[in-house]
């Protein structure tokens, strides 16, 4: 499947629109249309239901070291600014970006890639922002234009080495070691992705990803606050509230679902990297001695959640981070990744990270921002020897009244993105086949093979023709379905076209009232994937479909 096909279907059938489209759109922001809102709600609800409400705390689930409890939270998007200072986001949550002096465009440093090429006695490094199969095509186009060559003179370009990312230029006229030990950047032979001349890219600079806002009417710097870049911190700062207001005991998990905001330098790949997105996060608190076993459990449990909902096979993988990749506080992290069609063959994009975070977060919010010193974490100090970012000073330890032990729980964090999951389910579901149309001629059919739990509409009801009492019967059936699940009634146009429209939005079942219904009271039910049709009594439709949906 080409990504363009899915993007076109999403717009045509009301899954996703560019935000503020009539004003030319706003990069990195997306609106979910009538179909998209149902799909994403279903993704969120499947997660909440599977992780929180249907979890039975009295029985250990398969693979879990013991029983555990799960509760939820819904915290404010804007929190006390100190939260982000202690969590490390204020000092550390940034990307490196480079600016182009010529095109005035800004790029994420690690997302520019390029290749050395020689022609007419000059060697340059041509850059592109494109990924995947288009990257080489784009590089060739840019190199031809720079050297003033025509397409048929492409043989004159002598490419050297493979495509590499801009940060790997070290020692090759790119990044070097400066006098003070810091890097020196020489981009004089680099042709920026949108530049016509060489050497227009600036050295990389840090750019904080948090959106700043002002709380209250006075608007001074001391009133500055941030839109949360993740939902997790709301859980940590409410750890004591949850303990004090419920009877949960360690081990337990707190789930939260909600919007997060990151001022991404280069939002791209449809909704994959947006500036406003939704996260589905769990902070699971456990005894330090059992944390490795819990980490293993959550890593496998979360992977299975995606396969149970239809992401499968070679496009989904669970990748353990290498020790160099781990954050300074993490004792183990695994990413659940999907081979999105916009990525190069063999590349995967993160759907969810499952991290063993130790006691980093609870300690930070208690003592102050932590930094690693050798093997231990210590409170970072300012030049005066005071904590750089002071914590709340509240004791966030846990007292086990059975064992009489007091300790800081360790945390396992499965952190997923609702938009990325929705996009992966859409990519996986997109199918094409050939089916005979009304006149028997084989024609292309596009359908979304969505898991029935995720499908925006579970069943559509059609009268074959708009007469002979068929619409009345169809409307009765429709009314009998509505209390149980999302249904859609359609009496307009040829029935074949009505089926195709439902296939395109992934409706698993279509119910048709036809001539035989008038004779024996049965209707046909058609399966989206197999196209098999069978008859049931018209009053049994709701039960039949509920049985097949498992609801
Ligand atoms: P990436 O490396 O792709 O930027 P990340 O490692 O920064 O992601 P986390 O901070 O671990 O992401 O966030 C947890 C989850 O939130 C991600 O796995 C992803 O599903 C989602 N997410 C993060 N950033 C974005 C974004 N800009 N747009 C959409 N979803 C996002």
Coordinates of N, CA, C and O in Angstrom, one line a residue, residues 94-178:
X94 N 14.8 18.5 24.6 CA 15.0 19.3 23.4 C 15.5 18.5 22.3 O 16.0 17.4 22.4
X95 N 15.3 19.0 21.1 CA 15.9 18.4 19.9 C 17.0 19.4 19.4 O 16.9 20.6 19.6
X96 N 17.9 18.8 18.6 CA 18.8 19.7 17.9 C 18.2 20.0 16.6 O 17.7 19.2 15.9
X97 N 18.4 21.3 16.2 CA 17.8 21.7 14.9 C 18.8 22.6 14.2 O 19.7 23.2 14.8
X98 N 18.7 22.6 12.9 CA 19.6 23.4 12.1 C 18.7 24.3 11.3 O 17.6 23.9 10.8
X99 N 19.1 25.6 11.0 CA 18.4 26.5 10.2 C 19.1 26.6 8.9 O 20.3 26.5 8.8
X100 N 18.3 26.9 7.8 CA 18.9 27.2 6.5 C 18.8 28.7 6.3 O 17.7 29.3 6.3
X101 N 20.0 29.4 6.2 CA 20.0 30.9 6.0 C 19.3 31.3 4.7 O 18.8 32.4 4.6
X102 N 19.4 30.4 3.7 CA 18.8 30.8 2.4 C 17.3 30.5 2.4 O 16.5 31.5 2.1
X103 N 16.9 29.3 2.7 CA 15.4 29.0 2.5 C 14.6 29.4 3.8 O 13.4 29.4 3.7
X104 N 15.3 29.8 4.8 CA 14.7 30.2 6.1 C 13.9 29.0 6.7 O 13.1 29.2 7.6
X105 N 14.2 27.8 6.3 CA 13.5 26.7 6.9 C 14.3 26.1 8.0 O 15.5 26.3 8.1
X106 N 13.6 25.4 8.9 CA 14.3 24.8 10.1 C 14.1 23.3 10.0 O 13.0 22.8 9.6
X107 N 15.1 22.5 10.3 CA 15.1 21.1 10.2 C 15.6 20.4 11.5 O 16.4 21.0 12.2
X108 N 15.1 19.2 11.7 CA 15.6 18.5 12.8 C 16.9 17.9 12.4 O 16.9 17.2 11.3
X109 N 18.0 18.1 13.1 CA 19.3 17.8 12.7 C 19.4 16.3 12.4 O 20.0 15.9 11.3
X110 N 18.8 15.4 13.2 CA 19.0 14.0 12.9 C 18.1 13.5 11.8 O 18.1 12.3 11.5
X111 N 17.2 14.4 11.3 CA 16.3 13.9 10.2 C 16.8 14.3 8.9 O 16.1 14.0 7.9
X112 N 17.9 15.0 8.8 CA 18.4 15.3 7.4 C 19.4 14.2 7.1 O 20.2 13.9 7.9
X113 N 19.2 13.7 5.9 CA 20.2 12.8 5.4 C 20.7 13.2 4.0 O 20.1 14.0 3.4
X114 N 21.8 12.6 3.7 CA 22.4 13.0 2.4 C 23.5 12.1 1.9 O 23.7 11.0 2.5
X115 N 24.1 12.5 0.8 CA 25.1 11.6 0.2 C 26.2 12.5 -0.5 O 25.8 13.5 -1.1
X116 N 27.4 12.1 -0.4 CA 28.5 12.8 -1.1 C 28.4 12.5 -2.6 O 28.1 11.4 -3.0
X117 N 28.6 13.5 -3.4 CA 28.5 13.3 -4.9 C 29.5 14.3 -5.5 O 29.8 15.4 -5.1
X118 N 30.1 13.8 -6.6 CA 31.1 14.5 -7.3 C 30.7 14.7 -8.8 O 30.2 13.8 -9.4
X119 N 30.9 16.0 -9.2 CA 30.6 16.2 -10.7 C 31.4 17.5 -11.0 O 31.6 18.4 -10.1
X120 N 31.7 17.6 -12.2 CA 32.4 18.9 -12.7 C 33.6 19.3 -11.8 O 33.8 20.5 -11.5
X121 N 34.3 18.3 -11.2 CA 35.4 18.6 -10.4 C 35.1 19.1 -9.0 O 36.0 19.5 -8.3
X122 N 33.9 19.0 -8.6 CA 33.5 19.5 -7.3 C 32.8 18.4 -6.5 O 32.0 17.7 -7.1
X123 N 33.1 18.3 -5.2 CA 32.5 17.2 -4.4 C 31.6 17.9 -3.3 O 32.1 18.8 -2.6
X124 N 30.4 17.6 -3.3 CA 29.5 18.2 -2.3 C 28.6 17.1 -1.6 O 28.6 16.0 -2.0
X125 N 28.0 17.5 -0.4 CA 27.1 16.6 0.3 C 25.7 17.2 0.1 O 25.4 18.2 0.6
X126 N 24.9 16.4 -0.7 CA 23.5 16.9 -1.0 C 22.6 16.3 0.1 O 22.7 15.2 0.4
X127 N 21.7 17.1 0.5 CA 20.8 16.7 1.6 C 19.3 16.6 1.2 O 18.9 17.3 0.3
X128 N 18.6 15.8 1.9 CA 17.2 15.7 1.7 C 16.5 15.4 3.0 O 17.1 14.9 4.0
X129 N 15.2 15.8 3.1 CA 14.4 15.5 4.2 C 13.6 14.2 4.0 O 13.0 13.7 4.9
X130 N 13.6 13.8 2.7 CA 12.8 12.6 2.3 C 13.4 11.4 3.0 O 14.6 11.3 3.2
X131 N 12.5 10.4 3.2 CA 12.9 9.2 3.8 C 12.5 8.1 2.8 O 11.7 8.4 1.9
X132 N 12.9 6.9 3.0 CA 12.4 5.8 2.3 C 12.8 5.9 0.8 O 13.8 6.5 0.5
X133 N 12.0 5.3 -0.1 CA 12.4 5.1 -1.5 C 12.6 6.5 -2.2 O 13.4 6.6 -3.1
X134 N 11.9 7.5 -1.7 CA 12.0 8.8 -2.4 C 13.3 9.5 -2.2 O 13.6 10.4 -2.9
X135 N 14.0 9.1 -1.1 CA 15.2 9.9 -0.7 C 16.2 10.0 -1.9 O 16.7 11.0 -2.2
X136 N 16.5 8.8 -2.5 CA 17.6 8.8 -3.6 C 17.1 9.6 -4.8 O 17.9 10.4 -5.4
X137 N 15.8 9.5 -5.1 CA 15.3 10.3 -6.2 C 15.4 11.8 -6.0 O 15.9 12.5 -6.8
X138 N 15.1 12.2 -4.7 CA 15.2 13.6 -4.4 C 16.7 14.1 -4.4 O 17.0 15.2 -4.9
X139 N 17.6 13.2 -3.9 CA 19.0 13.6 -3.9 C 19.5 13.8 -5.3 O 20.2 14.8 -5.6
X140 N 19.1 12.9 -6.2 CA 19.6 13.0 -7.6 C 19.0 14.3 -8.2 O 19.8 15.0 -8.9
X141 N 17.8 14.6 -8.0 CA 17.1 15.8 -8.5 C 17.9 17.0 -8.1 O 18.2 17.9 -8.8
X142 N 18.2 17.1 -6.8 CA 18.9 18.2 -6.2 C 20.3 18.4 -6.7 O 20.8 19.5 -7.0
X143 N 21.0 17.2 -6.9 CA 22.4 17.3 -7.4 C 22.4 17.7 -8.8 O 23.2 18.6 -9.2
X144 N 21.5 17.2 -9.6 CA 21.4 17.7 -11.0 C 21.2 19.2 -11.1 O 21.9 19.9 -11.9
X145 N 20.3 19.7 -10.3 CA 20.0 21.1 -10.3 C 21.2 21.9 -9.9 O 21.6 22.9 -10.5
X146 N 21.9 21.4 -8.9 CA 23.1 22.2 -8.4 C 24.2 22.3 -9.5 O 24.8 23.3 -9.7
X147 N 24.4 21.1 -10.1 CA 25.5 21.1 -11.1 C 25.0 21.5 -12.5 O 25.8 21.5 -13.4
X148 N 23.8 22.0 -12.5 CA 23.2 22.4 -13.8 C 23.3 21.4 -14.9 O 23.8 21.6 -16.0
X149 N 22.9 20.2 -14.5 CA 22.8 19.0 -15.5 C 21.4 18.7 -15.8 O 20.5 18.9 -15.0
X150 N 21.2 18.0 -16.9 CA 19.9 17.5 -17.2 C 19.7 16.1 -16.8 O 20.7 15.4 -16.6
X151 N 18.5 15.6 -16.8 CA 18.2 14.2 -16.3 C 19.0 13.2 -17.1 O 19.6 12.3 -16.5
X152 N 19.1 13.4 -18.4 CA 19.9 12.4 -19.2 C 21.4 12.5 -18.9 O 22.1 11.6 -19.4
X153 N 21.8 13.5 -18.2 CA 23.3 13.6 -17.9 C 23.6 13.0 -16.5 O 24.6 13.3 -15.9
X154 N 22.6 12.3 -15.9 CA 22.7 11.8 -14.5 C 24.0 10.9 -14.4 O 24.5 10.8 -13.3
X155 N 24.5 10.4 -15.5 CA 25.7 9.5 -15.4 C 26.9 10.3 -14.9 O 27.9 9.8 -14.5
X156 N 26.9 11.6 -15.1 CA 28.0 12.5 -14.7 C 28.1 12.6 -13.2 O 29.1 13.1 -12.7
X157 N 27.1 12.3 -12.5 CA 27.1 12.3 -11.1 C 27.8 11.1 -10.5 O 27.4 10.0 -10.8
X158 N 28.9 11.3 -9.8 CA 29.6 10.1 -9.2 C 29.3 10.1 -7.7 O 29.9 10.9 -7.0
X159 N 28.4 9.2 -7.3 CA 28.0 9.1 -5.9 C 29.1 8.4 -5.1 O 29.7 7.5 -5.6
X160 N 29.3 8.9 -3.9 CA 30.3 8.3 -3.0 C 29.7 7.8 -1.7 O 29.1 8.6 -1.0
X161 N 29.9 6.6 -1.4 CA 29.3 6.0 -0.1 C 27.8 6.0 -0.1 O 27.1 6.4 -1.1
X162 N 27.3 5.5 1.0 CA 25.8 5.3 1.1 C 25.1 6.6 1.5 O 25.8 7.6 1.8
X163 N 23.8 6.6 1.6 CA 23.1 7.7 2.2 C 23.3 7.7 3.7 O 23.2 6.6 4.3
X164 N 23.7 8.8 4.3 CA 24.0 8.8 5.7 C 23.3 10.1 6.3 O 23.0 11.0 5.6
X165 N 23.1 10.1 7.6 CA 22.4 11.2 8.2 C 23.4 12.3 8.4 O 24.6 12.1 8.6
X166 N 23.0 13.6 8.5 CA 23.9 14.7 8.6 C 24.8 14.6 9.9 O 26.0 14.9 9.8
X167 N 24.3 14.1 11.0 CA 25.2 14.0 12.2 C 26.3 13.0 12.0 O 27.3 13.1 12.8
X168 N 26.3 12.2 11.0 CA 27.4 11.2 10.9 C 28.5 11.8 10.1 O 29.5 11.1 9.8
X169 N 28.4 13.1 9.7 CA 29.5 13.6 8.9 C 30.8 13.9 9.6 O 31.8 14.3 9.0
X170 N 30.8 13.6 10.9 CA 32.0 13.9 11.7 C 33.3 13.4 11.1 O 33.3 12.3 10.6
X171 N 34.3 14.3 11.1 CA 35.6 14.0 10.5 C 35.6 14.0 9.0 O 36.6 13.6 8.4
X172 N 34.5 14.3 8.3 CA 34.5 14.4 6.9 C 34.1 15.7 6.4 O 33.4 15.9 5.4
X173 N 34.5 16.7 7.1 CA 34.2 18.1 6.7 C 32.8 18.5 7.4 O 32.3 19.6 7.1
X174 N 32.3 17.7 8.2 CA 31.1 18.1 8.9 C 31.5 18.4 10.3 O 32.1 19.5 10.6
X175 N 31.2 17.5 11.3 CA 31.4 17.8 12.7 C 32.8 17.4 13.0 O 33.3 16.4 12.6
X176 N 33.5 18.3 13.8 CA 34.8 17.9 14.2 C 35.0 18.3 15.7 O 34.0 18.7 16.3
X177 N 36.1 18.1 16.2 CA 36.3 18.5 17.7 C 36.9 19.9 17.8 O 37.9 20.2 17.2
X178 N 36.2 20.8 18.5 CA 36.7 22.1 18.7 C 37.7 22.2 19.7 O 38.1 21.2 20.4

